[in-house]
Short mmCIF file of C-alpha atoms in Angstrom, two decimals:
data_model
loop_
_atom_site.label_atom_id
_atom_site.label_comp_id
_atom_site.label_asym_id
_atom_site.label_seq_id
_atom_site.Cartn_x
_atom_site.Cartn_y
_atom_site.Cartn_z
CA MET M 13 211.31 -40.35 54.81
CA LYS M 14 215.53 -39.45 53.46
CA GLN M 15 216.31 -42.46 54.72
CA TYR M 16 213.21 -44.28 52.83
CA CYS M 17 214.09 -42.67 49.48
CA LEU M 18 217.56 -43.46 49.51
CA PHE M 19 216.73 -47.44 50.25
CA GLY M 20 214.10 -47.42 47.57
CA ALA M 21 216.77 -45.96 44.96
CA PHE M 22 219.32 -48.85 46.05
CA PHE M 23 216.69 -51.42 45.23
CA PHE M 24 215.46 -49.99 42.06
CA ALA M 25 218.65 -50.23 40.77
CA PHE M 26 220.29 -53.48 42.43
CA TRP M 27 216.84 -54.89 40.73
CA SER M 28 217.57 -53.27 36.78
CA CYS M 29 220.90 -54.58 37.58
CA GLN M 30 219.57 -58.53 37.50
CA SER M 31 219.18 -60.01 34.45
CA SER M 32 216.11 -61.66 33.58
CA ALA M 33 216.55 -64.81 34.50
CA GLU M 34 217.31 -63.76 38.25
CA ARG M 35 214.24 -61.77 37.99
CA ASP M 36 212.04 -64.17 37.67
CA ALA M 37 214.05 -66.48 40.42
CA LEU M 38 213.60 -63.90 42.79
CA PRO M 39 211.81 -65.16 45.51
CA THR M 40 207.92 -64.84 46.45
CA LEU M 41 207.84 -61.16 48.93
CA LEU M 42 206.86 -61.01 52.42
CA ASN M 43 205.21 -58.16 54.18
CA LEU M 44 207.34 -58.32 58.08
CA GLU M 45 204.84 -56.65 60.40
CA MET M 46 205.60 -55.92 63.61
CA VAL M 47 202.89 -56.52 66.36
CA ASP M 48 204.25 -55.48 70.06
CA SER M 49 207.08 -54.48 71.27
CA THR M 50 208.08 -55.42 75.07
CA LEU M 51 210.16 -53.73 77.92
CA VAL M 52 212.90 -55.78 79.45
CA LYS M 53 212.85 -54.76 83.36
CA GLU M 54 216.33 -54.97 84.37
CA LYS M 55 215.75 -55.15 88.45
CA ASP M 56 218.40 -57.69 88.98
CA PHE M 57 220.67 -58.00 86.77
CA PHE M 58 222.46 -55.05 83.63
CA MET M 59 223.15 -56.94 80.23
CA ASN M 60 225.58 -54.73 77.75
CA VAL M 61 225.45 -54.48 74.04
CA PRO M 62 224.42 -58.72 72.94
CA ALA M 63 226.02 -60.75 71.46
CA LYS M 64 223.82 -63.18 70.70
CA VAL M 65 220.58 -63.93 71.08
CA GLU M 66 218.82 -67.72 71.14
CA LEU M 67 214.97 -68.54 72.22
CA ILE M 68 214.57 -71.40 74.34
CA GLY M 69 211.40 -72.71 74.13
CA ASP M 70 208.49 -70.79 74.21
CA SER M 71 208.90 -68.34 76.90
CA LEU M 72 212.38 -67.35 77.44
CA LEU M 73 215.65 -65.52 76.06
CA ALA M 74 219.22 -65.92 76.56
CA VAL M 75 220.89 -63.24 75.47
CA SER M 76 224.98 -63.15 75.52
CA SER M 77 227.35 -59.57 76.56
CA ASN M 78 231.34 -59.72 76.09
CA ARG M 79 231.91 -56.38 77.06
CA THR M 80 229.27 -57.20 80.46
CA PRO M 81 230.28 -60.80 79.92
CA ALA M 82 227.81 -63.15 81.10
CA VAL M 83 224.67 -65.01 79.39
CA GLY M 84 221.08 -63.71 80.93
CA ILE M 85 218.39 -65.37 80.76
CA ILE M 86 214.48 -62.94 80.53
CA ARG M 87 211.23 -64.51 79.60
CA THR M 88 209.02 -63.17 76.57
CA ASN M 89 207.60 -60.61 78.50
CA GLY M 90 210.38 -58.60 79.93
CA GLU M 91 211.39 -60.18 83.35
CA GLN M 92 214.39 -61.62 84.56
CA VAL M 93 215.47 -65.26 85.37
CA GLY M 94 218.74 -65.88 86.50
CA ASN M 95 221.74 -64.97 85.15
CA ILE M 96 225.68 -66.29 84.39
CA ALA M 97 227.94 -63.59 84.74
CA SER M 98 232.07 -63.99 85.11
CA GLY M 99 233.10 -62.93 89.02
CA ASP M 100 230.18 -64.63 90.24
CA PHE M 101 231.74 -67.41 90.60
CA PRO M 102 234.82 -68.94 92.22
CA ILE M 103 236.33 -70.32 88.66
CA GLY M 104 237.44 -66.66 88.49
CA ALA M 105 236.77 -63.94 84.97
CA PHE M 106 235.76 -65.13 82.42
CA MET M 107 235.36 -64.25 78.69
CA PRO M 108 231.46 -65.95 76.51
CA SER M 109 232.62 -65.80 73.30
CA SER M 110 229.70 -68.56 72.71
CA PHE M 111 226.75 -70.69 74.93
CA ASP M 112 224.21 -72.76 74.22
CA VAL M 113 220.72 -74.08 76.30
CA SER M 114 219.50 -76.63 74.29
CA GLU M 115 219.95 -78.76 77.34
CA TYR M 116 218.20 -75.58 79.42
CA PRO M 117 218.67 -74.88 82.75
CA MET M 118 221.54 -76.15 81.80
CA VAL M 119 223.69 -73.18 80.02
CA HIS M 120 227.22 -74.80 78.52
CA ILE M 121 229.82 -71.39 77.80
CA ILE M 122 232.61 -70.93 75.23
CA ASP M 123 235.33 -69.24 77.01
CA LYS M 124 238.31 -68.37 75.05
CA ARG M 125 239.88 -66.66 78.64
CA SER M 126 239.90 -70.67 79.93
CA GLN M 127 240.13 -72.10 76.29
CA SER M 128 237.67 -74.42 77.98
CA VAL M 129 233.48 -75.42 78.00
CA LEU M 130 232.34 -74.26 81.51
CA LYS M 131 228.44 -76.43 82.54
CA PHE M 132 225.98 -73.72 84.64
CA ASN M 133 223.21 -74.56 86.15
CA VAL M 134 221.04 -71.36 85.43
CA ALA M 135 218.45 -72.80 87.83
CA SER M 136 219.75 -72.96 91.04
CA GLN M 137 223.26 -71.12 89.64
CA GLU M 138 225.65 -73.29 90.12
CA PHE M 139 229.21 -74.17 88.47
CA ILE M 140 229.15 -77.86 87.39
CA GLU M 141 231.91 -78.14 85.57
CA LYS M 142 234.82 -76.97 83.20
CA ILE M 143 236.28 -79.00 80.20
CA ARG M 144 239.46 -77.73 78.77
CA LEU M 145 239.30 -78.23 75.47
CA ASP M 146 243.70 -80.01 73.20
CA LEU M 147 243.11 -76.63 71.46
CA PRO M 148 245.07 -77.57 67.38
CA GLU M 149 248.64 -75.85 67.21
CA GLU M 150 248.06 -72.37 66.24
CA LYS M 151 244.20 -71.92 66.32
CA ILE M 152 241.90 -70.69 69.05
CA ILE M 153 238.63 -69.68 69.94
CA ARG M 154 237.06 -66.77 68.30
CA THR M 155 237.12 -63.73 70.83
CA ILE M 156 232.99 -62.91 69.93
CA GLY M 157 230.60 -64.73 67.44
CA ALA M 158 232.08 -67.76 67.59
CA GLU M 159 229.76 -70.89 66.73
CA PHE M 160 229.31 -73.79 69.38
CA LYS M 161 226.53 -76.01 69.75
CA LYS M 162 226.46 -78.90 72.83
CA THR M 163 226.68 -82.14 70.28
CA GLU M 164 225.80 -85.79 71.95
CA ASN M 165 229.09 -86.69 71.75
CA GLY M 166 230.75 -83.37 73.35
CA PHE M 167 231.06 -80.30 71.42
CA LEU M 168 231.42 -77.82 68.43
CA VAL M 169 233.20 -74.80 67.92
CA GLU M 170 234.21 -72.66 65.52
CA LEU M 171 238.78 -72.06 66.05
CA TYR M 172 240.39 -68.97 64.23
CA ASP M 173 243.50 -68.89 63.11
CA GLN M 174 246.13 -67.09 64.75
CA LYS M 175 249.26 -67.49 62.10
CA HIS M 176 247.86 -64.33 60.10
CA ASP M 177 245.93 -60.74 60.77
CA ALA M 178 242.37 -61.19 59.90
CA TYR M 179 242.78 -57.53 56.99
CA LEU M 180 245.12 -59.63 55.57
CA PRO M 181 244.34 -62.45 51.92
CA ASP M 182 246.51 -65.20 54.02
CA PHE M 183 244.38 -65.34 56.90
CA TYR M 184 241.88 -67.04 54.03
CA ARG M 185 243.76 -68.68 52.26
CA ASN M 186 245.03 -70.34 54.72
CA SER M 187 242.71 -70.74 58.02
CA GLY M 188 242.90 -74.58 57.10
CA ASP M 189 239.11 -76.03 58.69
CA LEU M 190 237.24 -73.43 61.07
CA LEU M 191 235.14 -76.09 63.29
CA TYR M 192 236.38 -78.65 65.08
CA PHE M 193 234.24 -81.64 66.73
CA PHE M 194 235.12 -81.77 70.30
CA ASP M 195 234.31 -85.20 72.67
CA ASN M 196 233.34 -84.89 76.00
CA ASN M 197 236.94 -85.10 77.91
CA GLY M 198 238.03 -81.72 75.10
CA LYS M 199 239.63 -84.05 72.32
CA VAL M 200 239.89 -82.87 68.96
CA GLN M 201 237.19 -85.87 67.34
CA LYS M 202 237.00 -84.44 63.32
CA SER M 203 237.27 -80.84 61.89
CA ILE M 204 235.31 -79.34 58.54
CA MET M 205 234.77 -76.08 56.76
CA GLU M 206 237.57 -74.20 54.45
CA TYR M 207 236.87 -70.56 54.09
CA PRO M 208 235.09 -70.71 50.13
CA GLU M 209 236.84 -70.07 47.12
CA GLU M 210 235.07 -66.58 46.92
CA TYR M 211 237.12 -65.52 49.91
CA LYS M 212 240.26 -67.31 49.40
CA THR M 213 240.75 -65.12 46.03
CA MET M 214 240.59 -62.00 46.75
CA GLU M 215 243.58 -59.64 46.52
CA GLY M 216 242.80 -56.88 49.08
CA SER M 217 241.58 -56.79 52.83
CA LEU M 218 237.94 -57.69 53.99
CA SER M 219 236.63 -56.45 56.40
CA PRO M 220 236.92 -58.83 59.28
CA THR M 221 233.69 -60.02 60.01
CA ASN M 222 232.53 -63.10 61.51
CA TYR M 223 231.18 -64.96 57.59
CA LEU M 224 230.53 -68.11 59.01
CA LYS M 225 226.95 -68.58 60.43
CA MET M 226 225.29 -71.69 61.56
CA SER M 227 222.07 -72.72 62.94
CA ASP M 228 220.95 -76.63 64.22
CA ASN M 229 217.92 -78.10 64.25
CA ASN M 230 219.77 -80.83 67.84
CA GLN M 231 219.54 -83.19 65.09
CA THR M 232 221.45 -81.33 62.46
CA ILE M 233 223.65 -78.33 61.47
CA LEU M 234 223.12 -75.87 58.98
CA LEU M 235 226.04 -73.79 57.90
CA SER M 236 226.52 -71.20 55.68
CA PHE M 237 229.41 -68.76 54.50
CA PRO M 238 226.16 -66.04 52.65
CA HIS M 239 229.12 -65.41 49.58
CA SER M 240 229.36 -69.01 48.16
CA LYS M 241 225.26 -69.18 48.10
CA LYS M 242 224.73 -72.32 49.52
CA LEU M 243 223.53 -73.78 52.26
CA PHE M 244 225.13 -76.81 53.77
CA ARG M 245 224.02 -79.42 56.05
CA TYR M 246 225.95 -81.56 58.77
CA SER M 247 225.07 -84.14 60.42
CA GLU M 248 226.50 -83.87 64.51
CA LYS M 249 228.74 -86.59 62.98
CA GLY M 250 230.11 -83.87 61.10
CA GLU M 251 228.89 -85.72 57.72
CA GLU M 252 227.38 -83.81 54.55
CA ILE M 253 223.68 -84.39 54.00
CA GLU M 254 223.09 -82.03 52.11
CA GLN M 255 223.47 -78.21 50.14
CA ILE M 256 220.89 -76.21 49.54
CA ASP M 257 221.28 -73.19 46.88
CA LEU M 258 220.82 -69.66 48.13
CA PRO M 259 218.04 -67.64 46.15
CA PRO M 260 218.89 -64.38 44.23
CA SER M 261 217.71 -61.53 46.15
CA ARG M 262 216.56 -57.79 45.60
CA ILE M 263 217.98 -56.45 48.64
CA PHE M 264 220.92 -59.06 49.89
CA ASP M 265 224.15 -58.02 47.97
CA TYR M 266 226.25 -61.49 47.31
CA GLN M 267 229.26 -59.72 45.61
CA LEU M 268 232.09 -60.17 47.84
CA ARG M 269 233.89 -56.93 47.77
CA ALA M 270 237.37 -56.46 48.94
CA ALA M 271 239.20 -53.09 49.16
CA ASP M 272 242.00 -51.98 46.91
CA ARG M 273 244.69 -52.61 48.66
CA ILE M 274 246.55 -54.68 51.66
CA ILE M 275 245.61 -53.04 54.84
CA ASP M 276 247.27 -54.67 58.04
CA PHE M 277 245.51 -54.85 61.97
CA ASN M 278 249.08 -52.54 62.89
CA SER M 279 247.80 -49.42 60.90
CA VAL M 280 244.02 -50.04 62.06
CA MET M 281 245.03 -49.85 65.46
CA ALA M 282 247.47 -46.35 65.02
CA GLY M 283 243.91 -44.86 63.27
CA GLU M 284 245.24 -43.99 59.97
CA LYS M 285 242.16 -42.69 57.87
CA GLN M 286 242.75 -45.00 54.71
CA SER M 287 243.29 -48.56 57.35
CA THR M 288 239.80 -48.85 57.76
CA LYS M 289 238.03 -48.46 54.92
CA THR M 290 237.25 -52.47 53.57
CA PRO M 291 233.49 -52.56 52.13
CA ASP M 292 231.54 -53.08 53.94
CA ASN M 293 230.33 -56.32 52.61
CA HIS M 294 226.58 -57.90 53.45
CA TYR M 295 226.50 -61.23 55.26
CA PHE M 296 223.99 -62.94 57.90
CA ASN M 297 223.23 -62.15 60.84
CA SER M 298 220.72 -65.17 61.46
CA ILE M 299 220.31 -68.32 60.85
CA HIS M 300 216.84 -70.66 63.03
CA GLU M 301 215.04 -73.95 61.89
CA ASP M 302 212.17 -74.78 63.13
CA GLU M 303 210.26 -78.31 61.75
CA LYS M 304 208.19 -75.88 58.16
CA SER M 305 211.20 -73.30 57.87
CA ILE M 306 214.80 -71.87 57.62
CA TYR M 307 214.70 -68.42 58.06
CA ILE M 308 218.26 -66.08 57.78
CA GLY M 309 218.32 -62.68 59.17
CA THR M 310 220.20 -60.50 57.32
CA TRP M 311 223.05 -57.18 57.93
CA MET M 312 223.11 -54.90 54.98
CA LYS M 313 224.62 -51.29 54.66
CA ILE M 314 222.57 -49.47 52.36
CA GLY M 315 223.73 -46.07 51.47
CA GLU M 316 225.95 -43.35 53.09
CA GLY M 317 225.49 -41.95 56.63
CA GLY M 318 225.25 -42.97 60.14
CA ILE M 319 224.57 -46.92 61.61
CA GLU M 320 220.85 -45.27 62.67
CA LYS M 321 219.80 -44.24 58.76
CA THR M 322 222.10 -47.21 56.97
CA ARG M 323 221.80 -50.59 58.71
CA PHE M 324 219.14 -52.87 57.25
CA THR M 325 218.18 -55.79 57.74
CA HIS M 326 215.45 -58.45 56.02
CA LEU M 327 214.15 -62.10 56.47
CA MET M 328 214.65 -65.00 53.23
CA ILE M 329 212.91 -67.34 54.50
CA TYR M 330 212.58 -70.75 52.61
CA ASN M 331 209.30 -73.49 53.19
CA LYS M 332 211.10 -77.33 53.57
CA LYS M 333 208.02 -78.82 52.29
CA GLU M 334 208.05 -76.37 49.07
CA GLU M 335 211.37 -75.98 48.56
CA LYS M 336 210.77 -72.65 48.12
CA TRP M 337 212.36 -69.59 48.62
CA TYR M 338 210.87 -65.94 50.12
CA GLU M 339 212.05 -62.61 51.50
CA THR M 340 210.31 -59.92 52.96
CA GLN M 341 210.25 -56.70 51.18
CA ASN M 342 210.38 -54.41 53.84
CA PRO M 343 214.23 -53.93 55.38
CA LYS M 344 213.83 -52.82 59.20
CA GLY M 345 216.77 -50.98 60.41
CA ILE M 346 218.84 -52.45 62.63
CA LEU M 347 218.19 -50.60 65.95
CA ASP M 348 214.66 -50.31 65.75
CA ILE M 349 214.22 -54.14 65.54
CA GLY M 350 217.55 -55.86 67.01
CA MET M 351 218.21 -59.19 65.97
CA LEU M 352 216.28 -62.72 65.48
CA ALA M 353 216.21 -64.62 68.37
CA GLY M 354 213.81 -67.48 67.02
CA VAL M 355 210.21 -68.67 66.12
CA VAL M 356 207.77 -69.52 67.91
CA ARG M 357 204.64 -71.09 65.92
CA ASP M 358 204.49 -68.32 62.51
CA THR M 359 205.73 -65.93 65.91
CA LEU M 360 208.81 -64.05 64.99
CA TYR M 361 210.77 -62.87 68.26
CA PHE M 362 213.23 -60.05 68.26
CA TYR M 363 215.89 -58.88 70.44
CA GLU M 364 217.23 -55.20 70.45
CA GLY M 365 219.54 -54.24 73.25
CA SER M 366 222.06 -51.92 71.21
CA MET M 367 221.23 -48.57 73.44
CA MET M 368 222.62 -46.81 70.65
CA LYS M 369 219.11 -45.67 70.05
CA TYR M 370 217.00 -46.21 72.71
CA ASP M 371 218.22 -46.28 76.08
CA ASP M 372 216.24 -49.08 77.01
CA LYS M 373 215.99 -52.34 76.04
CA TYR M 374 213.28 -54.84 74.49
CA ILE M 375 211.44 -57.72 73.11
CA LYS M 376 210.10 -57.32 69.88
CA ARG M 377 207.38 -59.68 67.62
CA ALA M 378 206.82 -59.76 64.49
CA VAL M 379 204.72 -61.66 61.65
CA LEU M 380 205.27 -62.31 57.68
CA ARG M 381 202.22 -61.82 55.45
CA PRO M 382 201.52 -62.08 51.88
CA VAL M 383 202.04 -58.80 50.13
CA GLU M 384 198.55 -57.63 48.63
CA ASP M 385 198.00 -57.14 45.16
#
C-alpha cells in the first residue's frame, strides 16, 4: 500500500506542475489489465537476466542474456525450443550485444568480442557464417543493448564512441553518428543519428544509459531519444521519412537531468560515494510497431528505496489511423511485469526473467481497456 501511496503523490505533483495547455493535450487514458502468467519451463537450457526480448510471429519469444551469453527461443506456453549459446559452436566464445530474428529460424547476433555479425540456424543448431564488420576508427559495438537490425542489403548497427568516458559531457557532444549501415560484406555504407541537443548541452554527468531506442516493422525503422520528444522514421537505406511528436505525459518525465558535477568512470569503479549520484532519468525500454499502432514501454524510477518499490513501467500507444496518443494510467512494477516483447492482435506479451523478485521466469499476457468514467 505504501508503494502505491508514494506513486499517487508523485502522480499528483507531476500533473500539477503541467500547464493547462499541456493537460489539454494529454493522451487518452487506458488501463493495462493482466490476463495470465505462464511459467517458463527451463528443462533444456538456462537463461540468466534478459537483455532483450522479442516476439517471433504469434507463438515464440527470443530472449538474450549477457551474463550467460546466449539467445534462447521459447514458446509462449513456456516450453523451450532452442538455444544459441557461446561455447556450443566451433567459432569460440561470443558476446551477444543484440540479435535479429526477422528471418527466423535464422538468428543474427551482433558480437562485440569479434566485431562481427554471426548467423545461426536455431532449428538445426548450425553456425552458418561470420561477417566481420569494418568498423570506423575509434568506434566499437556497444557491449549491452546495442540497437541492431538485419536489413535487405546488410545490417544496421549501433556503435559506441571509445574516445570519451561515457560519464563525461564530451561523450554526447563529440560521438558523431551512432547508427551505421553495413552491406552484406561488412562495409560501411552510411551513418545517421547524433545525440540531440538536449544531451549535448548538459554540463554535468549523465547516467550512462542507452538513451537511443529503435524498433522496426520490417519495411521502416523507428528511432527515438525520448528527451527530444520525437519519434523518427527512416527507410532501410537511411532516408528520413517522417517525425512524430511524442505526447506530454502524466507519468513519464521528459526532463533530462545531469549531475551537478563531472563524474568519471574511474571514480565509479573506485566506489566513491558521490560517484554514483547521477540522476535516474526516465527512458524508453522498448518500442514495438504493428499495422495499427506504435507501443512504447517506459522505464521510470519514482520515489526512493529499493528496486521493487521504485522501478515502474507504463505504455504510450500511438494509433496511426487516428493519429492519436494514449497512455496507461496504471504503471506496473518492472519486477512484476517485466519487458514488453511484442503484440499479437490485441494481446501484449511481456517477459519477466530478472529473478530479482521471483526465482522463476514468466511470460505474461495483458490487454488494454478503456478507462470507465
